[in-house]
mmCIF file of C-alpha atoms in Angstrom:
data_model
loop_
_atom_site.group_PDB
_atom_site.id
_atom_site.type_symbol
_atom_site.label_atom_id
_atom_site.label_comp_id
_atom_site.label_asym_id
_atom_site.label_seq_id
_atom_site.Cartn_x
_atom_site.Cartn_y
_atom_site.Cartn_z
ATOM 1 C CA MET A 1 -15.289 -1.972 20.713
ATOM 2 C CA LYS A 2 -11.752 -2.897 20.668
ATOM 3 C CA THR A 3 -10.858 -6.234 19.755
ATOM 4 C CA GLU A 4 -8.477 -8.916 20.403
ATOM 5 C CA ILE A 5 -4.960 -8.293 20.148
ATOM 6 C CA ILE A 6 -2.803 -9.938 17.723
ATOM 7 C CA SER A 7 0.930 -10.559 18.085
ATOM 8 C CA ILE A 8 2.863 -9.568 14.320
ATOM 9 C CA TYR A 9 5.890 -10.857 13.704
ATOM 10 C CA SER A 10 8.395 -9.277 11.050
ATOM 11 C CA SER A 11 8.916 -12.452 9.919
ATOM 12 C CA GLY A 12 5.501 -12.985 8.626
ATOM 13 C CA ASP A 13 3.972 -14.738 11.294
ATOM 14 C CA GLY A 14 0.676 -12.898 12.852
ATOM 15 C CA ARG A 15 0.001 -11.579 9.211
ATOM 16 C CA ASP A 16 -3.124 -13.878 8.593
ATOM 17 C CA LYS A 17 -4.959 -13.895 11.772
ATOM 18 C CA ALA A 18 -4.329 -9.895 11.618
ATOM 19 C CA LEU A 19 -6.122 -9.557 8.239
ATOM 20 C CA GLU A 20 -8.559 -12.531 9.418
ATOM 21 C CA LEU A 21 -9.248 -10.163 12.646
ATOM 22 C CA ALA A 22 -9.782 -7.360 10.361
ATOM 23 C CA GLU A 23 -12.148 -8.433 7.732
ATOM 24 C CA LYS A 24 -14.410 -9.783 10.936
ATOM 25 C CA THR A 25 -13.981 -6.392 12.212
ATOM 26 C CA GLY A 26 -15.756 -4.730 8.949
ATOM 27 C CA ALA A 27 -18.059 -8.234 8.858
ATOM 28 C CA TYR A 28 -19.342 -6.776 12.835
ATOM 29 C CA CYS A 29 -19.667 -3.079 11.383
ATOM 30 C CA GLY A 30 -21.691 -4.640 9.273
ATOM 31 C CA LEU A 31 -19.489 -3.053 6.329
ATOM 32 C CA ASP A 32 -20.244 -4.236 1.974
ATOM 33 C CA THR A 33 -17.972 -6.223 1.047
ATOM 34 C CA ARG A 34 -15.921 -3.613 -0.803
ATOM 35 C CA SER A 35 -15.822 -1.232 2.568
ATOM 36 C CA VAL A 36 -14.444 -4.651 3.760
ATOM 37 C CA LEU A 37 -11.642 -4.922 1.674
ATOM 38 C CA ARG A 38 -11.026 -1.515 1.540
ATOM 39 C CA LEU A 39 -10.252 -2.375 5.884
ATOM 40 C CA ARG A 40 -8.311 -5.326 5.389
ATOM 41 C CA LEU A 41 -6.320 -3.690 2.763
ATOM 42 C CA LEU A 42 -5.275 -0.430 4.727
ATOM 43 C CA SER A 43 -4.651 -3.394 7.483
ATOM 44 C CA GLU A 44 -2.236 -5.039 4.913
ATOM 45 C CA GLU A 45 -0.235 -1.357 4.592
ATOM 46 C CA LEU A 46 -0.077 -1.439 8.628
ATOM 47 C CA ILE A 47 1.779 -4.324 9.322
ATOM 48 C CA GLU A 48 3.595 -4.204 6.278
ATOM 49 C CA LEU A 49 6.028 -1.878 8.276
ATOM 50 C CA ILE A 50 7.080 -4.882 11.161
ATOM 51 C CA ARG A 51 8.071 -6.668 7.973
ATOM 52 C CA SER A 52 10.625 -4.108 6.176
ATOM 53 C CA LEU A 53 11.706 -1.521 9.961
ATOM 54 C CA ALA A 54 13.471 -4.949 11.525
ATOM 55 C CA SER A 55 14.314 -7.927 11.145
ATOM 56 C CA THR A 56 13.136 -9.449 14.625
ATOM 57 C CA LEU A 57 10.635 -6.922 15.961
ATOM 58 C CA GLN A 58 7.343 -7.818 17.583
ATOM 59 C CA GLY A 59 3.795 -5.649 17.499
ATOM 60 C CA ASP A 60 0.499 -5.532 18.569
ATOM 61 C CA PHE A 61 -2.035 -5.019 16.845
ATOM 62 C CA TRP A 62 -5.761 -4.460 16.854
ATOM 63 C CA LEU A 63 -8.895 -2.387 15.804
ATOM 64 C CA GLU A 64 -11.137 -0.178 17.781
ATOM 65 C CA ALA A 65 -14.909 0.702 16.032
ATOM 66 C CA SER A 66 -18.040 2.179 17.220
ATOM 67 C CA ASP A 67 -20.631 2.919 14.204
ATOM 68 C CA ASN A 68 -18.849 2.739 11.388
ATOM 69 C CA ASN A 69 -16.087 4.497 12.669
ATOM 70 C CA VAL A 70 -12.655 1.932 12.542
ATOM 71 C CA GLU A 71 -9.310 2.333 13.861
ATOM 72 C CA ILE A 72 -6.910 0.522 12.827
ATOM 73 C CA HIS A 73 -3.893 -0.066 15.621
ATOM 74 C CA LEU A 74 -0.310 -0.733 15.410
ATOM 75 C CA LYS A 75 1.959 -0.814 19.280
ATOM 76 C CA THR A 76 6.088 -1.961 18.812
ATOM 77 C CA THR A 77 8.947 -1.540 20.779
ATOM 78 C CA ILE A 78 11.953 -1.311 18.915
ATOM 79 C CA PRO A 79 15.213 -3.131 20.932
ATOM 80 C CA MET A 80 18.366 -0.901 20.415
ATOM 81 C CA ASP A 81 20.189 -4.427 20.232
ATOM 82 C CA LEU A 82 23.375 -4.111 17.366
ATOM 83 C CA GLN A 83 21.209 -5.507 14.789
ATOM 84 C CA THR A 84 18.383 -3.608 15.118
ATOM 85 C CA ARG A 85 20.388 -0.849 15.138
ATOM 86 C CA ASN A 86 21.990 -1.441 12.003
ATOM 87 C CA GLU A 87 19.214 -2.670 10.192
ATOM 88 C CA LEU A 88 17.706 0.786 11.157
ATOM 89 C CA LEU A 89 20.569 3.030 10.197
ATOM 90 C CA ALA A 90 20.303 1.569 6.657
ATOM 91 C CA VAL A 91 16.845 2.674 6.378
ATOM 92 C CA SER A 92 16.933 5.996 7.612
ATOM 93 C CA SER A 93 19.668 6.489 4.788
ATOM 94 C CA SER A 94 17.740 5.575 2.332
ATOM 95 C CA GLY A 95 17.422 8.985 1.583
ATOM 96 C CA LYS A 96 14.938 8.599 -1.938
ATOM 97 C CA ASN A 97 15.123 5.759 -2.949
ATOM 98 C CA SER A 98 12.298 3.609 -3.634
ATOM 99 C CA ALA A 99 12.205 2.154 -0.509
ATOM 100 C CA ALA A 100 10.954 4.888 0.783
ATOM 101 C CA LYS A 101 8.670 5.747 -1.820
ATOM 102 C CA GLY A 102 4.690 6.172 -0.271
ATOM 103 C CA ILE A 103 3.456 7.462 3.328
ATOM 104 C CA ILE A 104 4.058 4.023 4.837
ATOM 105 C CA GLY A 105 7.474 4.064 3.750
ATOM 106 C CA LYS A 106 8.185 7.760 4.752
ATOM 107 C CA ILE A 107 6.553 6.534 7.945
ATOM 108 C CA ARG A 108 8.972 4.017 8.307
ATOM 109 C CA GLU A 109 12.004 6.262 7.789
ATOM 110 C CA MET A 110 10.557 8.421 10.212
ATOM 111 C CA ILE A 111 9.913 5.660 12.226
ATOM 112 C CA ALA A 112 13.378 3.896 12.074
ATOM 113 C CA SER A 113 15.475 8.027 11.874
ATOM 114 C CA VAL A 114 14.099 8.812 15.082
ATOM 115 C CA THR A 115 14.563 6.467 17.390
ATOM 116 C CA LEU A 116 18.136 5.792 16.718
ATOM 117 C CA PRO A 117 20.391 6.477 19.544
ATOM 118 C CA ASP A 118 21.655 10.499 19.855
ATOM 119 C CA ASP A 119 24.808 10.571 18.779
ATOM 120 C CA PRO A 120 26.732 11.992 16.519
ATOM 121 C CA ASN A 121 26.925 8.830 13.755
ATOM 122 C CA THR A 122 22.685 8.749 13.732
ATOM 123 C CA LYS A 123 21.733 12.189 14.046
ATOM 124 C CA SER A 124 22.679 14.440 10.571
ATOM 125 C CA MET A 125 21.011 11.211 9.368
ATOM 126 C CA THR A 126 17.543 11.849 12.100
ATOM 127 C CA GLU A 127 17.131 15.073 10.962
ATOM 128 C CA GLN A 128 17.381 14.652 6.247
ATOM 129 C CA ALA A 129 15.135 12.149 6.935
ATOM 130 C CA LEU A 130 12.260 14.044 8.652
ATOM 131 C CA GLY A 131 13.426 17.241 6.689
ATOM 132 C CA LEU A 132 12.183 14.471 3.603
ATOM 133 C CA LEU A 133 9.582 13.684 5.140
ATOM 134 C CA SER A 134 7.790 17.054 6.142
ATOM 135 C CA LEU A 135 9.480 18.542 3.178
ATOM 136 C CA GLY A 136 10.267 21.931 4.798
ATOM 137 C CA TYR A 137 7.033 22.211 6.379
ATOM 138 C CA GLN A 138 6.165 21.726 10.294
ATOM 139 C CA MET A 139 3.783 18.595 10.301
ATOM 140 C CA GLY A 140 5.341 16.948 12.930
ATOM 141 C CA SER A 141 6.773 17.385 16.602
ATOM 142 C CA TYR A 142 10.169 16.436 18.807
ATOM 143 C CA ASN A 143 10.655 17.591 22.114
ATOM 144 C CA SER A 144 12.485 14.948 24.421
ATOM 145 C CA GLY A 145 12.573 12.180 23.018
ATOM 146 C CA THR A 146 8.774 12.330 21.300
ATOM 147 C CA TYR A 147 7.260 13.101 18.187
ATOM 148 C CA SER A 148 4.340 13.487 16.383
ATOM 149 C CA TRP A 149 3.100 13.240 13.110
ATOM 150 C CA SER A 150 -0.553 13.558 11.160
ATOM 151 C CA MET A 151 -0.913 12.603 8.314
ATOM 152 C CA SER A 152 -3.935 14.887 7.194
ATOM 153 C CA SER A 153 -1.739 18.016 8.521
ATOM 154 C CA TYR A 154 1.145 16.961 6.124
ATOM 155 C CA ILE A 155 -0.871 16.379 2.942
ATOM 156 C CA THR A 156 -2.520 20.491 4.156
ATOM 157 C CA SER A 157 1.494 20.916 3.993
ATOM 158 C CA VAL A 158 2.281 19.014 0.503
ATOM 159 C CA ASN A 159 -1.522 20.963 -1.100
ATOM 160 C CA ASN A 160 -0.641 24.925 -0.331
ATOM 161 C CA SER A 161 3.760 23.995 -0.868
ATOM 162 C CA ASP A 162 4.753 26.097 -4.006
ATOM 163 C CA SER A 163 4.011 24.579 -6.914
ATOM 164 C CA ASP A 164 7.906 25.000 -8.301
ATOM 165 C CA ASP A 165 8.442 22.879 -5.576
ATOM 166 C CA ASP A 166 10.067 19.867 -7.107
ATOM 167 C CA ASP A 167 10.564 18.182 -3.925
ATOM 168 C CA ALA A 168 6.488 18.921 -3.118
ATOM 169 C CA ASN A 169 5.325 17.819 -6.335
ATOM 170 C CA GLU A 170 6.899 14.590 -6.364
ATOM 171 C CA ALA A 171 4.758 14.362 -2.868
ATOM 172 C CA LYS A 172 1.312 15.549 -4.681
ATOM 173 C CA ASP A 173 1.921 12.956 -6.698
ATOM 174 C CA GLU A 174 2.744 10.300 -4.149
ATOM 175 C CA LEU A 175 -0.009 10.782 -2.288
ATOM 176 C CA GLU A 176 -2.416 10.731 -5.795
ATOM 177 C CA ARG A 177 -0.853 7.156 -6.030
ATOM 178 C CA SER A 178 -0.804 6.599 -2.462
ATOM 179 C CA ILE A 179 -3.293 3.557 -1.093
ATOM 180 C CA VAL A 180 -3.528 4.525 2.581
ATOM 181 C CA ALA A 181 -3.635 8.298 1.369
ATOM 182 C CA ASN A 182 -6.364 7.293 -1.108
ATOM 183 C CA LEU A 183 -8.297 5.811 2.009
ATOM 184 C CA ALA A 184 -7.722 6.796 5.142
ATOM 185 C CA ASP A 185 -9.145 9.568 6.559
ATOM 186 C CA GLU A 186 -6.412 10.567 8.623
ATOM 187 C CA VAL A 187 -3.155 8.186 10.256
ATOM 188 C CA LYS A 188 -1.207 9.132 12.907
ATOM 189 C CA VAL A 189 1.948 8.605 14.968
ATOM 190 C CA ASN A 190 3.342 8.582 18.391
ATOM 191 C CA ILE A 191 6.863 8.014 19.819
ATOM 192 C CA VAL A 192 8.467 7.805 22.792
ATOM 193 C CA ASN A 193 11.745 6.644 23.131
ATOM 194 C CA SER A 194 11.427 3.566 21.377
ATOM 195 C CA ASN A 195 7.852 3.011 21.701
ATOM 196 C CA VAL A 196 6.191 3.231 18.414
ATOM 197 C CA GLU A 197 2.310 3.721 17.487
ATOM 198 C CA VAL A 198 0.645 3.839 14.623
ATOM 199 C CA THR A 199 -3.115 4.875 13.928
ATOM 200 C CA ILE A 200 -5.072 4.389 10.483
ATOM 201 C CA PHE A 201 -8.443 5.926 11.049
ATOM 202 C CA LYS A 202 -11.459 5.225 8.751
ATOM 203 C CA SER A 203 -14.958 6.353 8.083
ATOM 204 C CA PHE A 204 -17.016 3.855 6.403
ATOM 205 C CA VAL A 205 -20.689 5.661 5.175
#
C-alpha cells in the first residue's frame, strides 16, 4: 500500500498533514499506540531535513506499507539559485558543530555538499563533509553525480573501527543517542545530481 503524497515545505507547511498521514498509516497496519508513536517520531526526523537544508525547499512525503513493514519516503529537488547555493554552502561548511550532530544532521550536511556545483570553491567542502560522514570508511559511493549511502553500512563500519579513533568513538556515542539509529532498521540516501530521496525502513514485529 502506497499512501497519498503530501507536499511539505521548509517553512513548515504540510508538516502536520504529513504526520497525520504517518499515524493513519500506522493505524491501517494495525500497529499499537507505541509503534504508531515510533512511526511518527521517524517521520518527524525525516521532515526536519526539509526545514534545515534551505529556506525555500519543497518535498514529497509518503509512506509505503506491506504487512508490518513500513517505508517512509522524502523526495526533493534542490534548485541551484544563488540563495539556495549560499544556504547549502553554510550547511556544508558546518563541520562538527552542533548543527551536524546526529544521523539526520550528518545526512543533511552530506546532501548539501553533494548537491553543490562542482567548482573549486565547493569541491574541497564536499570532500570534507563526505569524509566527516564516513569517517574515512566506504559507506557511500559517489560517481558521475550519483551518490548512495546506507545507515546499516555506516553503523557496521563505525562499530568495527579502531577503539583509539576519537572520531569513531564520538560517532558510536552519537549512534547510541540517535532516535533514527535506535528506531529505524535502515536509512538509505540516493542522490542524482540535484534530486534527493531519503527512505527510512522500519519493520514492526
